Short mmCIF file of C-alpha atoms in Angstrom, two decimals:
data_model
loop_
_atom_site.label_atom_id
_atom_site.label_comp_id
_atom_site.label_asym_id
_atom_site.label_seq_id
_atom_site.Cartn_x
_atom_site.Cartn_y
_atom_site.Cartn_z
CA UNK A 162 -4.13 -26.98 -5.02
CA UNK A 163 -2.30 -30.00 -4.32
CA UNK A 164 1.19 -30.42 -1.62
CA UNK A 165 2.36 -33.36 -2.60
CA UNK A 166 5.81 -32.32 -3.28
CA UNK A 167 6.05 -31.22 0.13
CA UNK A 168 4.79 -34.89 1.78
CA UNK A 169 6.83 -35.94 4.65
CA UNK A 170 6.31 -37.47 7.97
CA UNK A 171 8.18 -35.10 9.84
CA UNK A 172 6.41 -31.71 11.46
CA UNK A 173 6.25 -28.77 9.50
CA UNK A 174 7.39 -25.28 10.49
CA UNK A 175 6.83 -22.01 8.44
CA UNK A 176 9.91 -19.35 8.50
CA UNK A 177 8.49 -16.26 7.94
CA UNK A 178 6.54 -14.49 10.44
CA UNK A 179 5.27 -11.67 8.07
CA UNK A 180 2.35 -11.71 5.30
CA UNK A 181 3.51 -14.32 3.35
CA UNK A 182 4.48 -16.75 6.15
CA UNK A 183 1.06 -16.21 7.55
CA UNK A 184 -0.89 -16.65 4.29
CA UNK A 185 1.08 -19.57 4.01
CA UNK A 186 0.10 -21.11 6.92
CA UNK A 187 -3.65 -20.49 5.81
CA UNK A 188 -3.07 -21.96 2.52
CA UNK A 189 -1.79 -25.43 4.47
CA UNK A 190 -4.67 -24.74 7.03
CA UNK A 191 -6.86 -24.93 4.02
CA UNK A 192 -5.48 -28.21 2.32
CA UNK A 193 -5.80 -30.18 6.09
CA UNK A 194 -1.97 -29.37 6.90
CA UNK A 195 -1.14 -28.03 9.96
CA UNK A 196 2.33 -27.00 11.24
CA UNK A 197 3.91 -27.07 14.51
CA UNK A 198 5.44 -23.34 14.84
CA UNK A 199 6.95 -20.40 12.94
CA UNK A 200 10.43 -19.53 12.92
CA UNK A 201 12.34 -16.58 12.24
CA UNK A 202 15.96 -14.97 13.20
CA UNK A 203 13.70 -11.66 14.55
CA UNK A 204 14.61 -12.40 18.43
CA UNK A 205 11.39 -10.24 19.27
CA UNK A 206 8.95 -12.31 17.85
CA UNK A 207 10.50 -15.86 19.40
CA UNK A 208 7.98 -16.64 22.11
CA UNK A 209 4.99 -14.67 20.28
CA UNK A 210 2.18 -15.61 19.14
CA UNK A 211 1.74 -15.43 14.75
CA UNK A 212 -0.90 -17.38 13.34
CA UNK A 213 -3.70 -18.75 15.73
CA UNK A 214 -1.79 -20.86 18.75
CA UNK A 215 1.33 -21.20 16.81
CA UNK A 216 4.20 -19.53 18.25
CA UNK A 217 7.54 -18.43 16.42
CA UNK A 218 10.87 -20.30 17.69
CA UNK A 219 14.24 -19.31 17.16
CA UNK A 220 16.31 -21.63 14.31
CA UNK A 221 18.54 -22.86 17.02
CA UNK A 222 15.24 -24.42 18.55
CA UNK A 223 14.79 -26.35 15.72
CA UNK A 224 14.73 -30.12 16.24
CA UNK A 225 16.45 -32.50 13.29
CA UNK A 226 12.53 -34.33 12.72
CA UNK A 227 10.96 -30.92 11.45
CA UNK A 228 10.46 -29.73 7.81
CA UNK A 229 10.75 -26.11 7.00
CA UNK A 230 8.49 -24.43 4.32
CA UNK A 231 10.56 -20.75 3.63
CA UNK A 232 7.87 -17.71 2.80
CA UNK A 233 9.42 -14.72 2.50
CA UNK A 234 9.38 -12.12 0.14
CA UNK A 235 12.73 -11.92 -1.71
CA UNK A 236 15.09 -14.73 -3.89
CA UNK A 237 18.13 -13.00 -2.05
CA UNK A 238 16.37 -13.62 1.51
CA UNK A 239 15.20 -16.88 0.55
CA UNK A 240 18.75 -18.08 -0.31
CA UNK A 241 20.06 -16.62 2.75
CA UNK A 242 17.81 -18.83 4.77
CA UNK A 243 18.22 -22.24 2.74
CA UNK A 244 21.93 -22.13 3.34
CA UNK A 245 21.63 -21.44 7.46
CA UNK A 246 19.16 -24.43 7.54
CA UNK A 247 21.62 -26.26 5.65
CA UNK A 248 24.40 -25.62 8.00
CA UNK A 249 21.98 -26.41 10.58
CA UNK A 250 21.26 -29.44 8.58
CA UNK A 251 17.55 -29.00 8.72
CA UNK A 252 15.10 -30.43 5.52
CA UNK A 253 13.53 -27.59 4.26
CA UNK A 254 11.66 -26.61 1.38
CA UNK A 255 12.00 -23.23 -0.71
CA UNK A 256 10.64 -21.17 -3.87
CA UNK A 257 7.20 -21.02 -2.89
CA UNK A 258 6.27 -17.47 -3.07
CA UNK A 259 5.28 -17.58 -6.94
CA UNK A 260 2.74 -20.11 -5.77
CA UNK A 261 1.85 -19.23 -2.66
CA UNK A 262 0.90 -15.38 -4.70
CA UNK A 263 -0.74 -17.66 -7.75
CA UNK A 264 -3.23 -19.14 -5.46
CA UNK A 265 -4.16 -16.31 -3.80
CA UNK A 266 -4.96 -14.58 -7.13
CA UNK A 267 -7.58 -17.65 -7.34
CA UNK A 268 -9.53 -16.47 -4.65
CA UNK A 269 -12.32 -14.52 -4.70
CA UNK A 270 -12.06 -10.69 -3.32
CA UNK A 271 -14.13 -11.47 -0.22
CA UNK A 272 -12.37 -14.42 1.23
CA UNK A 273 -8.77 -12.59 0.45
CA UNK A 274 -9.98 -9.40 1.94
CA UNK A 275 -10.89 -10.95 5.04
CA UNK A 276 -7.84 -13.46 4.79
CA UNK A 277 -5.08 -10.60 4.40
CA UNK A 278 -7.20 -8.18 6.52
CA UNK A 279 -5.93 -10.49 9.58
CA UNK A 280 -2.55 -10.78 8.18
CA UNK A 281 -2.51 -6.67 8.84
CA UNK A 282 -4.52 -6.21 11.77
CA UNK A 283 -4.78 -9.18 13.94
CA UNK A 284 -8.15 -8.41 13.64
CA UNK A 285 -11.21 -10.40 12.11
CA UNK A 286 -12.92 -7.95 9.32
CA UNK A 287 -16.72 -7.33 10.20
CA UNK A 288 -17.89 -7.03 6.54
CA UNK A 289 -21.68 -6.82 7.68
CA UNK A 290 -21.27 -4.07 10.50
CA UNK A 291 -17.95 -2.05 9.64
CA UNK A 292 -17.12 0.46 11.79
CA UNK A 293 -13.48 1.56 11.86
CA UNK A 294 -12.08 3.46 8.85
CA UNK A 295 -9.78 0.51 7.97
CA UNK A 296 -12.89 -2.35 7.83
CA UNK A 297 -15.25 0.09 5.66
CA UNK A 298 -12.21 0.98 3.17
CA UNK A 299 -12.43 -2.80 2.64
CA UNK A 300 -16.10 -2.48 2.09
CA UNK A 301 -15.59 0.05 0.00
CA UNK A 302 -13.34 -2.11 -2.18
CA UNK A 303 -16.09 -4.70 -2.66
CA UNK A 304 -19.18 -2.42 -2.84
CA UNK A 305 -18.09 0.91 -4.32
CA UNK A 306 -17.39 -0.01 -7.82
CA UNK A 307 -17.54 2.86 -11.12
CA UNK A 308 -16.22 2.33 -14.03
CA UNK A 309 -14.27 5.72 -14.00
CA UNK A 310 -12.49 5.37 -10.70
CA UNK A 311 -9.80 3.27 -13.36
CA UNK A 312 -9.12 7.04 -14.89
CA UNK A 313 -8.82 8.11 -11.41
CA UNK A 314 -6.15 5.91 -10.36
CA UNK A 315 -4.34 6.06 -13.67
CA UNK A 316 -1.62 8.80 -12.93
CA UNK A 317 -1.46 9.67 -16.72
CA UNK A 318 -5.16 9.70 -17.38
CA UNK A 319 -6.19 11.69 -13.90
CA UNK A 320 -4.79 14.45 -15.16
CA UNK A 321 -7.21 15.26 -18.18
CA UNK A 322 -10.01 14.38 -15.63
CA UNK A 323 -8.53 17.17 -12.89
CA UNK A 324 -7.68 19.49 -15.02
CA UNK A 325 -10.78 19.69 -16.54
CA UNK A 326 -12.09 20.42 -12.93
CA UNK A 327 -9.95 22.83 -11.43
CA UNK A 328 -7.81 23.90 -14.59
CA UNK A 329 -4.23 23.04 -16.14
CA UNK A 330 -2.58 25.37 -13.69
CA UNK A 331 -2.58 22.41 -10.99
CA UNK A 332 -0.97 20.14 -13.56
CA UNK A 333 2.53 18.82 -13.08
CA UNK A 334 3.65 18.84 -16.64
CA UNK A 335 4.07 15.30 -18.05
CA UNK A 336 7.53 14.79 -20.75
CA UNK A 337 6.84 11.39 -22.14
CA UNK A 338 4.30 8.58 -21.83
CA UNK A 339 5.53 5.22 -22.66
CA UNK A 340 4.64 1.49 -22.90
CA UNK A 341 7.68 0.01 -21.78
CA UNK A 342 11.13 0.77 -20.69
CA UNK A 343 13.02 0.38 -23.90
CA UNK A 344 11.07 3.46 -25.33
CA UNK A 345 12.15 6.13 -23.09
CA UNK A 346 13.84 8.83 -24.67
CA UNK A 347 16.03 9.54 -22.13
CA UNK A 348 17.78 12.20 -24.17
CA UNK A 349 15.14 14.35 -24.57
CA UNK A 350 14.83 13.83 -20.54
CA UNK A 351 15.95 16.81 -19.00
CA UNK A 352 18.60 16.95 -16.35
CA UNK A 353 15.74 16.14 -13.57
CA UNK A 354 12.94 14.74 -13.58
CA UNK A 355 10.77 11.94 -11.84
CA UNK A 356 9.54 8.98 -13.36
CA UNK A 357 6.94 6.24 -12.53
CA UNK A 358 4.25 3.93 -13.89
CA UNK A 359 0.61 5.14 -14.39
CA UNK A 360 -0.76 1.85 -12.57
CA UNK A 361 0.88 1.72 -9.10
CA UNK A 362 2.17 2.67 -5.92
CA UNK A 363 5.97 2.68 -5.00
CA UNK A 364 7.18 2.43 -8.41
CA UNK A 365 8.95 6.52 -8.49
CA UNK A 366 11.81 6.88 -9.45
CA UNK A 367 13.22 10.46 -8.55
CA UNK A 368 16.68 11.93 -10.99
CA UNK A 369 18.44 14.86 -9.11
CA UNK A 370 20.86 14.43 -12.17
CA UNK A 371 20.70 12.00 -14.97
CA UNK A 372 24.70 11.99 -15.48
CA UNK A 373 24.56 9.81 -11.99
CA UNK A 374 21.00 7.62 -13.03
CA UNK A 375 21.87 4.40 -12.49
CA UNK A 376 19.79 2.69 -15.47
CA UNK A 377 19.96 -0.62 -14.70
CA UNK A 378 18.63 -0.12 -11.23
CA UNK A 379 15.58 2.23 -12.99
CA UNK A 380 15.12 -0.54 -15.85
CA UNK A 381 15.33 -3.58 -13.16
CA UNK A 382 12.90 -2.03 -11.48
CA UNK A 383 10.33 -0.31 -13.91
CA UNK A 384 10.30 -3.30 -15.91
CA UNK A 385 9.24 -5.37 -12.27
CA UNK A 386 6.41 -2.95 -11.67
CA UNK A 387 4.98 -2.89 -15.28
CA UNK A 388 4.69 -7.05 -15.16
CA UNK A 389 3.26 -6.35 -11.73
CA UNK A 390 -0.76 -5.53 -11.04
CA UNK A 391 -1.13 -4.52 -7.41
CA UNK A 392 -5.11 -5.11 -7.81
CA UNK A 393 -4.01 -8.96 -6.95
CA UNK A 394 -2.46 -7.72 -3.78
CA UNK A 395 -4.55 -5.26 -2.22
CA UNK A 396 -7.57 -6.10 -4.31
CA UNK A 397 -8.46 -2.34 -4.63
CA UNK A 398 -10.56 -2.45 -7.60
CA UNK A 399 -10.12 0.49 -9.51
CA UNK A 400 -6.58 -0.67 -10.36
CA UNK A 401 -7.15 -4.27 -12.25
CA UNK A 402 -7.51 -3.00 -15.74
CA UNK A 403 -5.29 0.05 -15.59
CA UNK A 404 -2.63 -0.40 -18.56
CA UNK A 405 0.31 -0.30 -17.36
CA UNK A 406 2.68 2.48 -18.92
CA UNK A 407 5.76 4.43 -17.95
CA UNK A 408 5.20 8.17 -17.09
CA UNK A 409 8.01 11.10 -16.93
CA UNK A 410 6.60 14.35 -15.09
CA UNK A 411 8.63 17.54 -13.88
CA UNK A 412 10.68 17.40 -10.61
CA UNK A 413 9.01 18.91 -8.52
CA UNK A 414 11.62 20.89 -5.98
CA UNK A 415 11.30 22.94 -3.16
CA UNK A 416 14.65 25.18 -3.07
CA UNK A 417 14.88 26.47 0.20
CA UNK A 418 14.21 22.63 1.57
CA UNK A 419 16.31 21.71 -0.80
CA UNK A 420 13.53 18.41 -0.98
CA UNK A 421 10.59 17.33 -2.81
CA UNK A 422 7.75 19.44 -1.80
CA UNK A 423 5.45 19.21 1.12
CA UNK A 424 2.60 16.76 0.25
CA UNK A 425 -1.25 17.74 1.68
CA UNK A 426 -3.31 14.62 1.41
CA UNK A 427 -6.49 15.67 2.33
CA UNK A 428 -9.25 13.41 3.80
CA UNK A 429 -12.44 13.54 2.17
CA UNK A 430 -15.80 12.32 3.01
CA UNK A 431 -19.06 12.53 0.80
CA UNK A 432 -17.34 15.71 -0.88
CA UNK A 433 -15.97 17.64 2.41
CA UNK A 434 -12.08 17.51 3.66
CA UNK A 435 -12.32 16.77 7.01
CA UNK A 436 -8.76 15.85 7.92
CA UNK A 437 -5.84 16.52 6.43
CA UNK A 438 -2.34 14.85 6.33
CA UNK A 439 1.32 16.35 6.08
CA UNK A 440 4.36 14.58 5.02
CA UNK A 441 7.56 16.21 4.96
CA UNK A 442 10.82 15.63 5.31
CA UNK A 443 13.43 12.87 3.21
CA UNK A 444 11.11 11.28 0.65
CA UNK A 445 14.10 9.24 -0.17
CA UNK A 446 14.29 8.21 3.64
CA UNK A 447 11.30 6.90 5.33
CA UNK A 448 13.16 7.24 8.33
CA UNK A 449 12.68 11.02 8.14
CA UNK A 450 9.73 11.52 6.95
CA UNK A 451 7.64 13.15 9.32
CA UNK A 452 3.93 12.82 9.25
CA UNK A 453 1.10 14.50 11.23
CA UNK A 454 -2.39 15.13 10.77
CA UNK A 455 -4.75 17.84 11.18
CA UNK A 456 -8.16 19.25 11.27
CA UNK A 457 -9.68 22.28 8.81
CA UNK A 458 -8.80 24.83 11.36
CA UNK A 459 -5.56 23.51 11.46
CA UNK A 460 -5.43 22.32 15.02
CA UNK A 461 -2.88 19.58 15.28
CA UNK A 462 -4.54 16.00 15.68
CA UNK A 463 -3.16 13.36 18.53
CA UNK A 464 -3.40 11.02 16.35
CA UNK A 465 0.36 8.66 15.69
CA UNK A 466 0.65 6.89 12.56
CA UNK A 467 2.65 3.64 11.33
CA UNK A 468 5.76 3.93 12.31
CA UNK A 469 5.45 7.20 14.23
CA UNK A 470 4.25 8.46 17.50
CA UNK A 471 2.15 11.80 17.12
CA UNK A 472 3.67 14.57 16.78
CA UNK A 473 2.99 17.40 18.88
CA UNK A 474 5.03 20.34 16.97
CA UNK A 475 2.48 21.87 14.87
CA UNK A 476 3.63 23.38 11.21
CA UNK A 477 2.41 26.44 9.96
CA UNK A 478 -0.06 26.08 8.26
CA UNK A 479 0.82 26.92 4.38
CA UNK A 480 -0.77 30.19 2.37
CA UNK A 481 -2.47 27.79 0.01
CA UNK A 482 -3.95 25.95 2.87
CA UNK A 483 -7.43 27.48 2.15
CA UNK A 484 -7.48 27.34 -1.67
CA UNK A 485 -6.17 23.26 -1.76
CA UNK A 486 -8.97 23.10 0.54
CA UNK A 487 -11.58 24.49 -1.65
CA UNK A 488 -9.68 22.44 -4.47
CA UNK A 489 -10.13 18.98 -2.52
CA UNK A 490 -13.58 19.73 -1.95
CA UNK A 491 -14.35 20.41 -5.40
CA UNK A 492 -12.39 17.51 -6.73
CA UNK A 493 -14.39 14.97 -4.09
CA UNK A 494 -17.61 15.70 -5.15
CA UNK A 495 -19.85 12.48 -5.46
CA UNK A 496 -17.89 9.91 -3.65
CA UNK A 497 -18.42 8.72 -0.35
CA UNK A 498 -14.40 8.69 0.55
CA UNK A 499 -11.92 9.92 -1.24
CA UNK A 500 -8.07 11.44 -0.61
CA UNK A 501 -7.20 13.86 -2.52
CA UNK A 502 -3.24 15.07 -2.60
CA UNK A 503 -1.51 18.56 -3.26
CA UNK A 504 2.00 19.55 -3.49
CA UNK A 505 2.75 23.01 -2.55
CA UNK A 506 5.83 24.58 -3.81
CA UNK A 507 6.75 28.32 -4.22
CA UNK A 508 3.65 29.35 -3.23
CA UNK A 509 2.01 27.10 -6.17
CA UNK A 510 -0.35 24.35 -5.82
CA UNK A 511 0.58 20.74 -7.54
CA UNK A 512 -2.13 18.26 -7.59
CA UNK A 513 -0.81 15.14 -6.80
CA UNK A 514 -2.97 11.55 -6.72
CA UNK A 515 -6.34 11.15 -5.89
CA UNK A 516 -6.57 7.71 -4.06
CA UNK A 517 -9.37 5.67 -2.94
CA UNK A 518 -7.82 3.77 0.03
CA UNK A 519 -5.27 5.34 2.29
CA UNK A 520 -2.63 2.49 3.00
CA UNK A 521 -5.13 -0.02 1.61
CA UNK A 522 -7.09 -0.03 4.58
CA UNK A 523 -4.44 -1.20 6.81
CA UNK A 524 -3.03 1.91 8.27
CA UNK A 525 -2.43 1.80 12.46
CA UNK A 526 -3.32 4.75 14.54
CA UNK A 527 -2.46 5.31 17.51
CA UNK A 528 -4.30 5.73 19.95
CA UNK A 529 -7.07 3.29 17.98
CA UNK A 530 -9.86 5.14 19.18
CA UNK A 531 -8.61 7.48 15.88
CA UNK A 532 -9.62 4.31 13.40
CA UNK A 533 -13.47 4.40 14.34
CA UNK A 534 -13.41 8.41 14.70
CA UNK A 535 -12.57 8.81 10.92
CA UNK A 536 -15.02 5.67 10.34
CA UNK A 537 -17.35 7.88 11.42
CA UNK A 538 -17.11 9.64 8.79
CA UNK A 539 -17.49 7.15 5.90
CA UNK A 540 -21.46 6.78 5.05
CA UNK A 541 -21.87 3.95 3.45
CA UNK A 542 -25.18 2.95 1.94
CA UNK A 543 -27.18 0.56 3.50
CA UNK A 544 -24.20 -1.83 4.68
CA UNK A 545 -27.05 -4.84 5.27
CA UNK A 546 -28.83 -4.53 2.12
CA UNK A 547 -25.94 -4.74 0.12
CA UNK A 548 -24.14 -7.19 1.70
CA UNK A 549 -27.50 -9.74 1.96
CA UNK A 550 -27.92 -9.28 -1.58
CA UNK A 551 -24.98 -11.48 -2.58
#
């Protein structure tokens, strides 16, 4: 890939100290460009540290002979920027993100992995001697490849596959299947109801009442995740050839809460739960959504979670606790990690999403000591062998 539109003879400066700065600044590295600093109106990053040496500066410490490359993730950001560097009447260059995401999609899985892994962590990924839950998830992604893990991250086509396991009872009932947004029914739609595609993560949308739906919010953003694969992102495998549709299921509600249900993700490791995950609280709101983790006896873990400290209020536990457990295990049977996910709800189970890599690989625990426990767990077969063979 070629930068001559962005030839100058001044220094160049990257504003954006998140992902896409960062992979930025690695694409550059890449093509023999190197920049002088990061920049960013975050006053807690100014001083730190962001991509190797270079440190992020405030944009009032930015001299007149510098260029500015903006990465960040939004248009509406992006303009935002342009017009303070213009009133601070500093070059700079914008628009990049489409092809600062095309060339990624160029690379190949191992050199991304490792690439974005460091974006995350701060950490180099050890892809010959993982250890930590987080750097064999990403072995996993590489090595750990079936053909119907794609029905097991389809959130349509999953549901055959469960119930076929464990019985339609589980089953949140589905009301329409579609290919794209202009053939939802949303007549037939009753007056709640939640609706999502089949191929992603973060695409729900949830109706408490479809009098006050604001459509063009649901269509803007259905239509963005259907033209959107997140296998190019996260390079999670099972995902790339999922076809993207447009699922409506029942709402789910818990009435005394007056909430979505409880959600029980459950940990599993070559076909046993061994941890197990609560989240509960505003699903709407990450801000309070609380999230704590046990063991299979229930004893509350000190383990803190992005975003969170641990908790140390313990639930009770639920009356279904033991049969989602005996569900999970079933439902994990022949896979070396796997989370499965249960809603509980009036005293009735809800399977939820079985998913392959909990926050992609990239969650933070705290303390970190919790990352290499649940590593433990992950048997991989032999690591060396595989890895040499490429």
């Amino acid at each position: 890939m070629r930068f001559h539109e962005f030839e100058t003879n001044k220094d160049i400066a990257i504003w954006g100290t998140k992902r896409e700065g960062i992979l930025l600044a690695m694409l550059l590295e890449e093509n023999g460009i190197e920049i002088r600093a990061f920049c960013d109106n975050n006053e807690t990053v100014w001083g730190k540290q962001i991509y190797k040496e270079k440190k992020c500066i405030s944009p009032q410490n930015l001299k007149k002979d510098i260029f500015v490359l903006i990465a960040v993730r939004t248009e509406k950001v992006e303009k935002e920027i342009a017009e303070q560097l213009d009133l601070l009447k500093i070059e700079h260059g914008e628009g990049l993100q489409n092809i600062i995401n095309e060339y990624w999609k160029t690379v190949e899985d191992e050199k991304y992995l490792k690439s974005i892994y460091f974006v995350n962590t701060r950490q180099k990924l050890n892809l010959k001697h993982p250890k930590s839950f987080n750097e064999k998830l990403q072995w996993l992604k590489l090595y750990d490849r079936k053909p119907e893990y794609n029905i097991l991250v389809d959130k349509y086509e999953v549901k055959n596959y469960v119930a076929s396991l464990i019985g339609e009872q589980y089953i949140i009932p589905t009301l329409g299947i579609w290919n794209k947004y202009e053939e939802i029914d949303f007549d037939s739609l009753p007056e709640k109801f939640a609706l999502k595609c089949t191929h992603d993560s973060g695409s729900c949308v949830i109706c408490n009442n479809k009098t006050r739906l604001d459509l063009k919010m649901v269509k803007e953003k259905i239509t963005r995740c259907l033209s959107t694969n997140p296998y190019y992102a996260t390079r999670e495998w099972p995902y790339k050839d999922v076809k993207p549709r447009i699922i409506a299921e029942e709402l789910l509600m818990d009435t005394s809460e007056k909430n979505i249900p409880s959600d029980y993700k459950f940990f599993c490791f070559s076909g046993e739960p061994k941890v197990i995950m609560t989240v509960v609280g505003g699903h709407d709101d990450e801000t309070k959504v609380v999230r704590r983790m046990y063991d299979m006896d229930w004893n509350l873990l000190d383990i803190g979670l992005r975003g969170q400290e641990s908790v140390k209020v313990a639930e009770v536990k639920p009356k279904g606790f033991n049969e989602m457990y005996q569900l999970a295990r079933k439902l994990s049977q022949g896979f070396i990690h796997i989370r499965v996910d249960f809603y509980y709800v009036e005293n009735k189970i809800y399977f939820g999403e079985m998913t392959f890599y909990h926050m992609s690989g990239y969650e933070i625990f705290k303390p970190d000591k919790w990352n290499d426990k649940l590593g433990e767990f992950i048997k991989l077969f032999p690591v060396n062998e595989v890895y040499n063979e490429k």
